[in-house]
PDB file of C-alpha atoms in Angstrom:
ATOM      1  CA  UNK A   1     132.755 170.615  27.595  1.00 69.00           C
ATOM      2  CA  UNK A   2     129.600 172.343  26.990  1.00 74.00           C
ATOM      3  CA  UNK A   3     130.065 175.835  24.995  1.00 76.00           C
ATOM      4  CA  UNK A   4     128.814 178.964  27.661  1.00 80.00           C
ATOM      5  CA  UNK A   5     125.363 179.418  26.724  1.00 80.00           C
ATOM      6  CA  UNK A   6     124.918 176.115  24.910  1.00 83.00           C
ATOM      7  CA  UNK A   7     122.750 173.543  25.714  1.00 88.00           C
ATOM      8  CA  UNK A   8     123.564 169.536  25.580  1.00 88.00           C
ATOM      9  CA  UNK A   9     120.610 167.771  24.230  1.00 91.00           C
ATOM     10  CA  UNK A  10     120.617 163.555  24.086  1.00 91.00           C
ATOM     11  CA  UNK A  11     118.457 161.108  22.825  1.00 91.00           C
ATOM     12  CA  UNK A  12     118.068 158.371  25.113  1.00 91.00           C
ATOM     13  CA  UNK A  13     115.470 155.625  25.272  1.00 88.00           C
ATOM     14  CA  UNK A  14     113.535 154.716  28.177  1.00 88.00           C
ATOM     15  CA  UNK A  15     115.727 151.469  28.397  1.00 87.00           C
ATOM     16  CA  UNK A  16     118.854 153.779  28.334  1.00 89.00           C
ATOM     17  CA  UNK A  17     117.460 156.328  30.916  1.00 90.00           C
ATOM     18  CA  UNK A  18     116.663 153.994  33.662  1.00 88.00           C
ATOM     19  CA  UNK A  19     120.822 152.694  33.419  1.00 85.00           C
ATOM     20  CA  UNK A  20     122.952 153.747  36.220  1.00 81.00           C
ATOM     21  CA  UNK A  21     125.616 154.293  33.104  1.00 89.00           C
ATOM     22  CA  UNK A  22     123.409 157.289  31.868  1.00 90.00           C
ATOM     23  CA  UNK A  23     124.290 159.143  35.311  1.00 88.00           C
ATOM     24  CA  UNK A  24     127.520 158.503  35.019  1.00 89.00           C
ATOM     25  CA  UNK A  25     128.486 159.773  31.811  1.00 89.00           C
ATOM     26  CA  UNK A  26     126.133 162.850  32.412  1.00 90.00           C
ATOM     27  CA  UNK A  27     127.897 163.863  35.878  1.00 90.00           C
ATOM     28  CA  UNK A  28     130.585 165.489  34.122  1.00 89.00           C
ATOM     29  CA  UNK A  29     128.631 167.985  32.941  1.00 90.00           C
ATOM     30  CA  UNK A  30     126.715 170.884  33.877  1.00 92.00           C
ATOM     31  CA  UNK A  31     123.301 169.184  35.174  1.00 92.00           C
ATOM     32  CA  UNK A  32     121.715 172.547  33.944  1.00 93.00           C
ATOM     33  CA  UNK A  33     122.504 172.402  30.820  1.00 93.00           C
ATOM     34  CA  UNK A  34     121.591 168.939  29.862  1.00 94.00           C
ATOM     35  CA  UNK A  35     118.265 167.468  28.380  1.00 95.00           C
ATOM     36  CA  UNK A  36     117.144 164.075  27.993  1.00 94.00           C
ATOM     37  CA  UNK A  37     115.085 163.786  24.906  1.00 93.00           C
ATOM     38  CA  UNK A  38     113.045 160.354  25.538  1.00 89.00           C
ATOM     39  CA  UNK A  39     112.282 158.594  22.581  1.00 82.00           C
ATOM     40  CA  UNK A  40     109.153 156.576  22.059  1.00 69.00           C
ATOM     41  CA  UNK A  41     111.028 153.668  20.258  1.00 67.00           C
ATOM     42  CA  UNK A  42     111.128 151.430  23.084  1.00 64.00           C
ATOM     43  CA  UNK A  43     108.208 149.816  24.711  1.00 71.00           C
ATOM     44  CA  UNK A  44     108.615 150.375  28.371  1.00 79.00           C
ATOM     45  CA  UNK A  45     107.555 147.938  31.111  1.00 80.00           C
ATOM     46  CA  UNK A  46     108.273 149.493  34.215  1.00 87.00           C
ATOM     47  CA  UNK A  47     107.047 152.962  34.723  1.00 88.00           C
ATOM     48  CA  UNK A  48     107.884 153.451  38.634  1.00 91.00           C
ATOM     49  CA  UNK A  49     111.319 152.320  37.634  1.00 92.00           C
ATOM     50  CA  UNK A  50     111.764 155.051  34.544  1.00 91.00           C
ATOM     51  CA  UNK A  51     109.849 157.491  36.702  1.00 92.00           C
ATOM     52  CA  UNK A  52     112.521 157.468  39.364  1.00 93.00           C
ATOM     53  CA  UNK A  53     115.521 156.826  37.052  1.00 93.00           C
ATOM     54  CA  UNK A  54     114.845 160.716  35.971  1.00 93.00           C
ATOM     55  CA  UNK A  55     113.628 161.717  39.042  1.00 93.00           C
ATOM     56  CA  UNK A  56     116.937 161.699  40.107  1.00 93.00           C
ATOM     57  CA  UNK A  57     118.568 163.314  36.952  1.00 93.00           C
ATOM     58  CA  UNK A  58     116.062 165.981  37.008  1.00 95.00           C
ATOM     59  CA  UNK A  59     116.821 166.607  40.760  1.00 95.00           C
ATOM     60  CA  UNK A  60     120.195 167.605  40.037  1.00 94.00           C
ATOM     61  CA  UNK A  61     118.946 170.032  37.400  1.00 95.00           C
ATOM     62  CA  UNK A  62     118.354 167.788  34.007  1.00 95.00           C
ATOM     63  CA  UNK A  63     115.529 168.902  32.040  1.00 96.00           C
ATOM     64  CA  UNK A  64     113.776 166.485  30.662  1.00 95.00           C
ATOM     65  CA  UNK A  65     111.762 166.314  26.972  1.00 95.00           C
ATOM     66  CA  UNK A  66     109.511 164.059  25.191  1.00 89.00           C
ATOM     67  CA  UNK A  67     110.511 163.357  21.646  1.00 87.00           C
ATOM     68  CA  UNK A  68     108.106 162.669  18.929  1.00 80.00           C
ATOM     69  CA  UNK A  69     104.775 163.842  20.473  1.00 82.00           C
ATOM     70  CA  UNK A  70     101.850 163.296  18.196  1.00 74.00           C
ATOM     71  CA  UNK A  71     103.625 160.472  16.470  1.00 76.00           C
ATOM     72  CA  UNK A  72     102.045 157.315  18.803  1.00 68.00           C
ATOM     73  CA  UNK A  73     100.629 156.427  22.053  1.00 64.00           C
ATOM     74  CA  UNK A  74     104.017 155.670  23.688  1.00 65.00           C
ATOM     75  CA  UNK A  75     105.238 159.524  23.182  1.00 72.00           C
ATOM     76  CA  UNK A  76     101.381 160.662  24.787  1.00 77.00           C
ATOM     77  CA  UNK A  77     101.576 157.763  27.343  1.00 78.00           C
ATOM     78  CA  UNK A  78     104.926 159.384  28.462  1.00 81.00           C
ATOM     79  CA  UNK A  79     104.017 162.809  28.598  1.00 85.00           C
ATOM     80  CA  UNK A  80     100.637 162.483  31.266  1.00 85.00           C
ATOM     81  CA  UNK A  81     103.563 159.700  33.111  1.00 86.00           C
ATOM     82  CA  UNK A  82     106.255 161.791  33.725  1.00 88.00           C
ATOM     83  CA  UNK A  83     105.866 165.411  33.017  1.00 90.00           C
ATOM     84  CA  UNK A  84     108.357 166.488  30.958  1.00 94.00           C
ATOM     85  CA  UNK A  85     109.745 170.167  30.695  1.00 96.00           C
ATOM     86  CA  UNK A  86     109.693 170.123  27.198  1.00 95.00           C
ATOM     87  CA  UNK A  87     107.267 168.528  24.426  1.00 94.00           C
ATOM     88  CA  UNK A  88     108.750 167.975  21.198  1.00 93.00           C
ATOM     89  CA  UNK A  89     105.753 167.913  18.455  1.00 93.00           C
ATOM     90  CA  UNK A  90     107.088 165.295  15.646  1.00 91.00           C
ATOM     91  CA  UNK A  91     108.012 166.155  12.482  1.00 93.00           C
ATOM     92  CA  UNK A  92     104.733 164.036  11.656  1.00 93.00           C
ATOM     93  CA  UNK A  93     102.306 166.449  13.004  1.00 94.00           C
ATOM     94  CA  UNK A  94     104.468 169.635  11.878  1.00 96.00           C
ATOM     95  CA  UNK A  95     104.486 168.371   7.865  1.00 97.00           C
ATOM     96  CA  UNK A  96     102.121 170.489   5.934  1.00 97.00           C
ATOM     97  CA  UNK A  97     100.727 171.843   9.240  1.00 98.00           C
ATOM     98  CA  UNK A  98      99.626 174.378   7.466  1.00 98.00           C
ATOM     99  CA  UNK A  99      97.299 172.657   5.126  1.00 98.00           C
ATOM    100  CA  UNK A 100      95.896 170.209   7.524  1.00 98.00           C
ATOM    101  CA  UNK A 101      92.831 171.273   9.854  1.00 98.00           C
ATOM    102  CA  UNK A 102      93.590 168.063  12.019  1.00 97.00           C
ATOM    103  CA  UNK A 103      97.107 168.489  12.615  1.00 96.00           C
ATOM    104  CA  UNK A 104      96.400 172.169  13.328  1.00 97.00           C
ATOM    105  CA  UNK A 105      93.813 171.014  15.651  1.00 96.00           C
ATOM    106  CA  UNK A 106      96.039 168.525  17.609  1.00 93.00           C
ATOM    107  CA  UNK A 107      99.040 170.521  17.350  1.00 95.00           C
ATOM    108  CA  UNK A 108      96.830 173.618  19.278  1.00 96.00           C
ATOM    109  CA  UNK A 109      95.765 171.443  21.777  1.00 94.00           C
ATOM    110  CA  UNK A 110      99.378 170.108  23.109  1.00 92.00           C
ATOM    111  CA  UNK A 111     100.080 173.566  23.201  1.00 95.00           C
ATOM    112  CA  UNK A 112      97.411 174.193  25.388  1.00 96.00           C
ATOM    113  CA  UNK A 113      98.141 171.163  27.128  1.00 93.00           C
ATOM    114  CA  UNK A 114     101.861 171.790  27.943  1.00 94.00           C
ATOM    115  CA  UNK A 115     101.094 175.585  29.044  1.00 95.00           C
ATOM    116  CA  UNK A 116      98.767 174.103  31.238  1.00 95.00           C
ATOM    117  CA  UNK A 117     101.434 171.636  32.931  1.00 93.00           C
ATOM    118  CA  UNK A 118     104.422 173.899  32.991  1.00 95.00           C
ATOM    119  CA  UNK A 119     106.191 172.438  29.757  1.00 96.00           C
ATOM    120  CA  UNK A 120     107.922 174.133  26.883  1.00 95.00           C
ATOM    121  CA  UNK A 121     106.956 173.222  23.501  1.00 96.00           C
ATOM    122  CA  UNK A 122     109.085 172.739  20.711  1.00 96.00           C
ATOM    123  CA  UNK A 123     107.891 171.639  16.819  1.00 96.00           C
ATOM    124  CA  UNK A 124     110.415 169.338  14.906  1.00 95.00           C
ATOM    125  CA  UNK A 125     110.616 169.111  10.823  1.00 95.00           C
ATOM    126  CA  UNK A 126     110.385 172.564  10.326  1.00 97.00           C
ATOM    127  CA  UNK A 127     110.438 172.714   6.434  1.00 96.00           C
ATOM    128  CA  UNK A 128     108.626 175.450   5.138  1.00 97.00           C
ATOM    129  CA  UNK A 129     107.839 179.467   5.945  1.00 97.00           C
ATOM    130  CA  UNK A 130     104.364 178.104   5.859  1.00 98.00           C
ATOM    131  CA  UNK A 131     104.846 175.413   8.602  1.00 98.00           C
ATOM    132  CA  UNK A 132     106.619 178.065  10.809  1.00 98.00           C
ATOM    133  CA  UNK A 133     103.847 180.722  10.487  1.00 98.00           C
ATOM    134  CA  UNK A 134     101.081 177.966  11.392  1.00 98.00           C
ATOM    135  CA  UNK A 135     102.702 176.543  14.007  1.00 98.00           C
ATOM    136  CA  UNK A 136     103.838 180.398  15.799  1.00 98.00           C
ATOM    137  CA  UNK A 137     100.099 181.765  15.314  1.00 98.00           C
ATOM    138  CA  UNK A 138      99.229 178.192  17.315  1.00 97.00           C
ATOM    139  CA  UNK A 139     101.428 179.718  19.890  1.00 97.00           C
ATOM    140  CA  UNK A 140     104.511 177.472  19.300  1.00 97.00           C
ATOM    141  CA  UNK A 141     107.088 179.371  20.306  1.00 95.00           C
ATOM    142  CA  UNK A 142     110.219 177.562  19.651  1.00 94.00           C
ATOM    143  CA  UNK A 143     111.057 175.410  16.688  1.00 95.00           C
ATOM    144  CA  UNK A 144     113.603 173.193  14.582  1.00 93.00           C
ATOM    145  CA  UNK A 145     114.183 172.243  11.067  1.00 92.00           C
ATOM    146  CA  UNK A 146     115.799 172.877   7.766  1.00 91.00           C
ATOM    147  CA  UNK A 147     113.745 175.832   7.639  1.00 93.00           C
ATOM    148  CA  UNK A 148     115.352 177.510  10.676  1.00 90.00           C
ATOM    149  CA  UNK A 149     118.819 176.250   9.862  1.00 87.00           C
ATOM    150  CA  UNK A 150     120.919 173.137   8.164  1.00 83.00           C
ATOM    151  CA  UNK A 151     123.245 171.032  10.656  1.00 77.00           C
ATOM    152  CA  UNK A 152     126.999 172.724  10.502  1.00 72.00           C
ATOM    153  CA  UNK A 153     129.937 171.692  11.466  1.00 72.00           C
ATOM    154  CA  UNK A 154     130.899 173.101  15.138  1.00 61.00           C
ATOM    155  CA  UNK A 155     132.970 175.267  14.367  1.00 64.00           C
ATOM    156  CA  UNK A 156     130.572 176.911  11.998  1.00 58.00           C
ATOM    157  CA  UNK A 157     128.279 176.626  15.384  1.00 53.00           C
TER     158      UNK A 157
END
């Protein structure tokens, strides 16, 4: 079960996503508390069949995020595709934001980008005090990484 107040979030590839097997196991959860993090490993082929493959999860309340955004074409080509709730800026873009006028650049404009469509944006790799003040003046306004906290044991949770 999921913890009150937790959230459930799952890597899956595209390939993964469009399985009837992905529904499955999900159903025993609380739809509202899961999120699909699509991953941009995976070339995909069929769009229309993807796009209604989480159509349906997201109709009974699974939020839906794009991994690695800013890291290739496939993570960009999913985003304008499907509309994700959340955008995950990779751990890529976030490295030595601070010192890099053309991350900073392309990190402010997915920002912009997922206010404009309705998404939340998240940066990965958080590493440094540095990286987190960058990335929260660009208006970033939820984060992950060693920075923010080292994986614990669930209890510790």
């Amino acid at each position: 079960s999921i913890q009150p107040g937790a959230v459930l979030a799952i890597n899956v590839s595209p390939t993964t996503a469009m399985t009837g097997e992905l529904a499955q196991l999900l159903a025993r959860y609380p739809q509202e508390r899961l999120v699909l993090e699509l991953t941009e490993h995976a070339q995909v082929d069929d769009y229309d069949r993807l796009l209604e493959a989480l159509t349906r999860l997201r109709s009974r309340g699974v939020c839906l995020a794009v991994d690695d955004a800013g890291a290739g074409f496939a993570s960009l080509h999913h985003i304008l595709l499907l509309s994700p709730d959340i955008i995950k800026l990779d751990i890529s873009l976030v490295r030595d934001i601070h010192e890099d006028p053309v991350k900073r650049a392309l990190a402010c404009s997915l920002v912009t980008f997922a206010r404009e469509i309705g998404s939340t944006i998240i940066a990965e790799g958080i590493e440094t005090p540095d990286e987190l003040a960058t990335l929260a003046d660009l208006g970033v306004p939820w984060g992950q990484g060693y920075h923010l906290g080292r994986p614990a044991p669930l209890p510790v949770l």
